[in-house]
mmCIF file of C-alpha atoms in Angstrom:
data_model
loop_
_atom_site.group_PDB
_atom_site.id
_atom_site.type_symbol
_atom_site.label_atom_id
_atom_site.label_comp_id
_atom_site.label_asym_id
_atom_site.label_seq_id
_atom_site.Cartn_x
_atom_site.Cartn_y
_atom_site.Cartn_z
ATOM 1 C CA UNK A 1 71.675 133.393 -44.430
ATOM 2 C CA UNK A 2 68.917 131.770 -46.321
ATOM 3 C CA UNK A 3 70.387 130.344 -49.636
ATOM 4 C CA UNK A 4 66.309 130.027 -51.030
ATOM 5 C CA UNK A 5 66.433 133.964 -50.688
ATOM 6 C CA UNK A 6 67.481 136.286 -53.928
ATOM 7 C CA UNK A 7 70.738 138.646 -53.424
ATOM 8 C CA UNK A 8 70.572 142.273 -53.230
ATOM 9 C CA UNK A 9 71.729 142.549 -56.812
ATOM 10 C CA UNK A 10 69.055 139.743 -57.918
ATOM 11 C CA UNK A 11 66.441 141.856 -56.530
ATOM 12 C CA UNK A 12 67.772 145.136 -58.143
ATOM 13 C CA UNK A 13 67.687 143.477 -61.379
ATOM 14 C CA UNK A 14 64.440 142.324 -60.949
ATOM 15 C CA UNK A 15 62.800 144.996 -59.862
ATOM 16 C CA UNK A 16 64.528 147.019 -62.973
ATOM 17 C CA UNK A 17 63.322 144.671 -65.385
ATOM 18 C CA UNK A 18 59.176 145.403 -64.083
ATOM 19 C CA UNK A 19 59.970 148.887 -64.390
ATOM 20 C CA UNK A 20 61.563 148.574 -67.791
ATOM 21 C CA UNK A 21 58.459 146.541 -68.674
ATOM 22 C CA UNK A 22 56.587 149.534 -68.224
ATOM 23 C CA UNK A 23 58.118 151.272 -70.310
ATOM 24 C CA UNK A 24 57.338 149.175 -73.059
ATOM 25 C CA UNK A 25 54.104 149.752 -72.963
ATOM 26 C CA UNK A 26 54.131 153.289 -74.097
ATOM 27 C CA UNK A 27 57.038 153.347 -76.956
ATOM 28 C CA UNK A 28 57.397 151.353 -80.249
ATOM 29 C CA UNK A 29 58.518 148.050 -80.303
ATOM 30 C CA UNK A 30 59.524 147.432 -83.810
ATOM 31 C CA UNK A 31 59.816 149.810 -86.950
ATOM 32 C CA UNK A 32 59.935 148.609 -90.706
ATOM 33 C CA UNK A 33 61.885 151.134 -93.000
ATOM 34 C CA UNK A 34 61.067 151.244 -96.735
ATOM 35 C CA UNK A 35 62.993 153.207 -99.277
ATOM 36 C CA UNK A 36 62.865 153.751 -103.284
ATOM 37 C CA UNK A 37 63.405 155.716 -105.577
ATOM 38 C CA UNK A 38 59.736 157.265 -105.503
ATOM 39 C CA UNK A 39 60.271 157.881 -101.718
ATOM 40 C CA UNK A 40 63.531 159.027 -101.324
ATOM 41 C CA UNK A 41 62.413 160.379 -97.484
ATOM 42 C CA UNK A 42 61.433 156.525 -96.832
ATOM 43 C CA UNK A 43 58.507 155.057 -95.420
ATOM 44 C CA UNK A 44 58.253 154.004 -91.711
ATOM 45 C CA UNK A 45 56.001 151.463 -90.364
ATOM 46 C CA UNK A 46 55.925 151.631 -86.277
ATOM 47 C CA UNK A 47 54.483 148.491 -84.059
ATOM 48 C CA UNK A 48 53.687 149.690 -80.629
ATOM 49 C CA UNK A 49 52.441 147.279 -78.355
ATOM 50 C CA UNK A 50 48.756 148.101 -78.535
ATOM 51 C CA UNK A 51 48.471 149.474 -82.255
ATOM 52 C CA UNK A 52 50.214 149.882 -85.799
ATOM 53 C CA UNK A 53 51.752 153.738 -86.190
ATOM 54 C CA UNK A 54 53.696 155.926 -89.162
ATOM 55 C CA UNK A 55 53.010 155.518 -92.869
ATOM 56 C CA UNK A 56 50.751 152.585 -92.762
ATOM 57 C CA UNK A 57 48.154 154.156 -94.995
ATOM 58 C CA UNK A 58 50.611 155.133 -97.649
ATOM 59 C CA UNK A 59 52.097 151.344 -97.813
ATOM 60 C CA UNK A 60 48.739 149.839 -97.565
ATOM 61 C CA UNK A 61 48.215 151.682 -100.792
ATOM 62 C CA UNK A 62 51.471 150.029 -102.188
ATOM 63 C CA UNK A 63 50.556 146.690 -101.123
ATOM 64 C CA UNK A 64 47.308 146.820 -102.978
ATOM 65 C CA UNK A 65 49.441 146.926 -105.980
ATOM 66 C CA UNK A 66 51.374 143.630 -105.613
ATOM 67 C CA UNK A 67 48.079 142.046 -103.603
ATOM 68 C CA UNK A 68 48.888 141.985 -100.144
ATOM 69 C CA UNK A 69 46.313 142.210 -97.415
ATOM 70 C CA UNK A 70 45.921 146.218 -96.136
ATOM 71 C CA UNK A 71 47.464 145.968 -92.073
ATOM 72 C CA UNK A 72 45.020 147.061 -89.869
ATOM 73 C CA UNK A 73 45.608 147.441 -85.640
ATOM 74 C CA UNK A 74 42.009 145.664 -85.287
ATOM 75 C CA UNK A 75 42.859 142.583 -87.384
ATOM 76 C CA UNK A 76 45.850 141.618 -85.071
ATOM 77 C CA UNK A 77 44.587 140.101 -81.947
ATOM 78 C CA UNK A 78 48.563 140.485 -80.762
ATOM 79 C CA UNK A 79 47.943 144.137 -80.087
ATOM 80 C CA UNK A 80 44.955 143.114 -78.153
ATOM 81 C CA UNK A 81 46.973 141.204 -75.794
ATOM 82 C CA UNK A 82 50.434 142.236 -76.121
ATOM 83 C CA UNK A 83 49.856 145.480 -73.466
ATOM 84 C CA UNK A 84 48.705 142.587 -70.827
ATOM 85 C CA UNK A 85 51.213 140.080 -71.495
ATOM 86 C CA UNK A 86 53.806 142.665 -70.952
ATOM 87 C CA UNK A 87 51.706 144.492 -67.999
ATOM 88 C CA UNK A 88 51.473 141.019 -66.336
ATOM 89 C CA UNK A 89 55.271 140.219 -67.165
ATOM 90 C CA UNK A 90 55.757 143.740 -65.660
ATOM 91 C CA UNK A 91 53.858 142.717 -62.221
ATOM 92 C CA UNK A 92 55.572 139.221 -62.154
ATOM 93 C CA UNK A 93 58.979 141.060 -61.634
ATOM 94 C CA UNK A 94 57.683 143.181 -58.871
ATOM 95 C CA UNK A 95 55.764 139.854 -57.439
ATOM 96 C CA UNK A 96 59.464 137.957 -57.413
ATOM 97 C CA UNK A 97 61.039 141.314 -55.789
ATOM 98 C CA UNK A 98 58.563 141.362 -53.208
ATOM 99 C CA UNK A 99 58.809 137.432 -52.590
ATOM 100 C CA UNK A 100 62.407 137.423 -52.564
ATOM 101 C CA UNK A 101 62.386 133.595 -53.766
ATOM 102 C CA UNK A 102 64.870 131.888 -55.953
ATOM 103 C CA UNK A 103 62.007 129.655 -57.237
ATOM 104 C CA UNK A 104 60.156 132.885 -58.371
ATOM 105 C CA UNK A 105 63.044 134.235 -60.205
ATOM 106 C CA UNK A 106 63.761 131.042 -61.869
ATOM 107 C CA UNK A 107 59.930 130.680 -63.346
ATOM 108 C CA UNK A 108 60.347 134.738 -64.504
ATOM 109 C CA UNK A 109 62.994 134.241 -66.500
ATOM 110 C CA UNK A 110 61.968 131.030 -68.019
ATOM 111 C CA UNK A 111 58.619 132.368 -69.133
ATOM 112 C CA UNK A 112 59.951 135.201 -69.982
ATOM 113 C CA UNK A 113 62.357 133.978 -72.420
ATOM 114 C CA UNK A 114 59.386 131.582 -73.674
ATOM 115 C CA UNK A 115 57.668 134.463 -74.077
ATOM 116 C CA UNK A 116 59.588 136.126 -76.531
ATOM 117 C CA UNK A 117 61.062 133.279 -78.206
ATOM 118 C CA UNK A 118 56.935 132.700 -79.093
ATOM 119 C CA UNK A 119 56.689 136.473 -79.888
ATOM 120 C CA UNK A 120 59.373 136.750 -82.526
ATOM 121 C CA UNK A 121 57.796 133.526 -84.450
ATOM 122 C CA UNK A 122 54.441 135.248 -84.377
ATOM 123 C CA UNK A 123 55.628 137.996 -85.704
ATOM 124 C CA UNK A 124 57.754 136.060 -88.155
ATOM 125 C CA UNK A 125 54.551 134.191 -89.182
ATOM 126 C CA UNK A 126 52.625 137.102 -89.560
ATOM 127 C CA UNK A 127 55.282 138.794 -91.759
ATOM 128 C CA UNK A 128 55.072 135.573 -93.591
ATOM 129 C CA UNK A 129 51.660 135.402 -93.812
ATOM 130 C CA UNK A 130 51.276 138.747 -95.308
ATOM 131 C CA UNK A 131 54.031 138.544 -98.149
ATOM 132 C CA UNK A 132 53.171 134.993 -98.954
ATOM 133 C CA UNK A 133 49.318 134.826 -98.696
ATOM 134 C CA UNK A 134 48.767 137.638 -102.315
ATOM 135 C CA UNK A 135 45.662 138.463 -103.778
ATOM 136 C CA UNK A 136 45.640 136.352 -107.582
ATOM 137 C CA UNK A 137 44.241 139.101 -109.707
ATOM 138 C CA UNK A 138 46.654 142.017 -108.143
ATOM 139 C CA UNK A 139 47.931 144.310 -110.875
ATOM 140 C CA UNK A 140 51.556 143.480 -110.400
ATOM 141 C CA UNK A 141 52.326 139.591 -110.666
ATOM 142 C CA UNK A 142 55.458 138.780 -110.732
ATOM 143 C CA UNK A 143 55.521 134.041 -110.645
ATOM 144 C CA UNK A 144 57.410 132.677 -107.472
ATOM 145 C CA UNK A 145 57.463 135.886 -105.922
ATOM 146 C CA UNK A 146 56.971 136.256 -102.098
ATOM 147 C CA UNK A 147 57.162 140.177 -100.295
ATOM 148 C CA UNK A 148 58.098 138.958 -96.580
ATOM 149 C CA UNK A 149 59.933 141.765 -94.658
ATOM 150 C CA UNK A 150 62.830 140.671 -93.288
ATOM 151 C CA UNK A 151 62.420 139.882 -89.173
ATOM 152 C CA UNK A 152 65.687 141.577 -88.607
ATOM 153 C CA UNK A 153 67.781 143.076 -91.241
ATOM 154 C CA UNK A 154 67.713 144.166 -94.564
ATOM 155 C CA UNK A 155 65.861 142.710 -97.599
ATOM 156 C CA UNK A 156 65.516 143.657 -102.090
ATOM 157 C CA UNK A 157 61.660 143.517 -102.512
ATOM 158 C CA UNK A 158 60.988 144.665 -105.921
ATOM 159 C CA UNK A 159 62.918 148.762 -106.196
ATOM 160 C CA UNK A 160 62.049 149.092 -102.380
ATOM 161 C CA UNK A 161 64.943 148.504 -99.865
ATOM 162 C CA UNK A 162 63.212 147.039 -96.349
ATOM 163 C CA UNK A 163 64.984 147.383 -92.981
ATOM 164 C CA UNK A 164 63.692 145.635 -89.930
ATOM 165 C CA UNK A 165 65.123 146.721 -86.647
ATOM 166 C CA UNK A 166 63.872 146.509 -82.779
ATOM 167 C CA UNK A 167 62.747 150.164 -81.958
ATOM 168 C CA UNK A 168 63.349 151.646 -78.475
ATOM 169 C CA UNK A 169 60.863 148.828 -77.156
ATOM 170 C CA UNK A 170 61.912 146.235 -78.602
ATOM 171 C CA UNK A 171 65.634 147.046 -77.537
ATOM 172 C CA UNK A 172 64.290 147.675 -74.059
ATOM 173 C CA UNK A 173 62.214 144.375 -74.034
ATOM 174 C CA UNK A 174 65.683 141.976 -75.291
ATOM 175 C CA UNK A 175 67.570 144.050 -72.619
ATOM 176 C CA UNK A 176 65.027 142.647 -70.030
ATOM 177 C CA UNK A 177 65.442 139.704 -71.205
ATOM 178 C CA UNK A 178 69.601 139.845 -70.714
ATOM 179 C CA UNK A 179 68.982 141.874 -67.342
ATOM 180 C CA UNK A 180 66.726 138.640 -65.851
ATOM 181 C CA UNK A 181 69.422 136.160 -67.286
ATOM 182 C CA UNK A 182 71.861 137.758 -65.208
ATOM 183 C CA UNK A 183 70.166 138.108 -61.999
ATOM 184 C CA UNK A 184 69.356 134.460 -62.887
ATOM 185 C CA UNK A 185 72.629 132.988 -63.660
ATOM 186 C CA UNK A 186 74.843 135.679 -61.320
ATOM 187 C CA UNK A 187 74.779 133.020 -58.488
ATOM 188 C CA UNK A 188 76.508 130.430 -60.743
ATOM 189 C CA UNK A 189 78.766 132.779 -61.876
ATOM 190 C CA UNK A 190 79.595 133.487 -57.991
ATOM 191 C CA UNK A 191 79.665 129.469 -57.096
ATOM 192 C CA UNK A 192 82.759 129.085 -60.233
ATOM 193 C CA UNK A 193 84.802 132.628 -58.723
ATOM 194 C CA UNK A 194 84.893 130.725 -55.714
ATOM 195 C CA UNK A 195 85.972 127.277 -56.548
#
């Protein structure tokens, strides 16, 4: 047997992780939940990868208020580039699976897990960006403070409660990323069973 060659399993996982992939190109990554009193239904902001969905107008309207830039799809370059990224991710896994290469499974999951460790901090900076970076003569000023979503989680701004969550993207997209770290690490596992 060729120990540079990937298991069965390996290339199983692999090839499930490009077709996962795929699906992330066509469902939301990420939603932002508002609620207050004023919107007792809530408010839902939905990041796909190629464009901004759900209430945006409505809380671009809000934002105005305490001076925060209006989001726009066309002023992120991410959603530009994000379907590619993950298209070429996507055709990386089915590369590897077709190679059959340790090597090649090794470099997928390292970039891949480079990849969305830089994702999350853009999207953190962003977020940042956004809540920190307020228009001086807004109508509502309140000194020292900021209106950053939370990345993940819950946050007070002002009366409005904010959730951040992964949507069914972004749950499929960390579940690649534990899917590839298995096939990667599975022969380890196999080398301790047997000492």
């Amino acid at each position: 047997m060729n120990n540079n060659k990937l298991t069965k399993v390996q290339r199983t996982l692999v090839l499930i992780s490009g077709i996962l992939l795929i699906i992330v190109l066509f469902v939301p990554l990420w939603r932002i939940d508002f609620w207050a009193p004023q919107y007792p239904e809530g408010l839902v902001m939905l990041m796909y990868p190629s464009k901004l969905a759900g209430d945006v107008e409505i809380i671009n309207g809000l934002n105005h208020y305490i001076g925060m830039k209006t989001l726009h799809t066309k002023d992120f370059i991410e959603f530009t580039i994000l379907p590619y990224l993950i298209g070429a991710y996507a055709l990386f896994c089915f590369l590897v699976y077709f190679i059959n290469k340790k090597g090649g499974l090794a470099a997928l999951f390292w970039a891949f897990a480079i990849f969305g460790v830089v994702a999350m901090f853009d999207f953190y900076r962003w977020e940042y960006n956004y809540g920190h970076n307020l228009d001086p003569s807004a109508p509502i000023q309140i000194p020292g403070m900021s209106y950053t979503p939370p990345l993940i989680g819950y946050k007070q701004l002002l009366n409005f409660e904010v959730y951040s969550i992964p949507h069914i993207g972004g749950s499929i997209f960390f579940g690649t990323g534990i899917i590839l770290l298995i096939a990667y690490v599975l022969p380890l596992i196999k080398k301790r069973k047997k000492v």
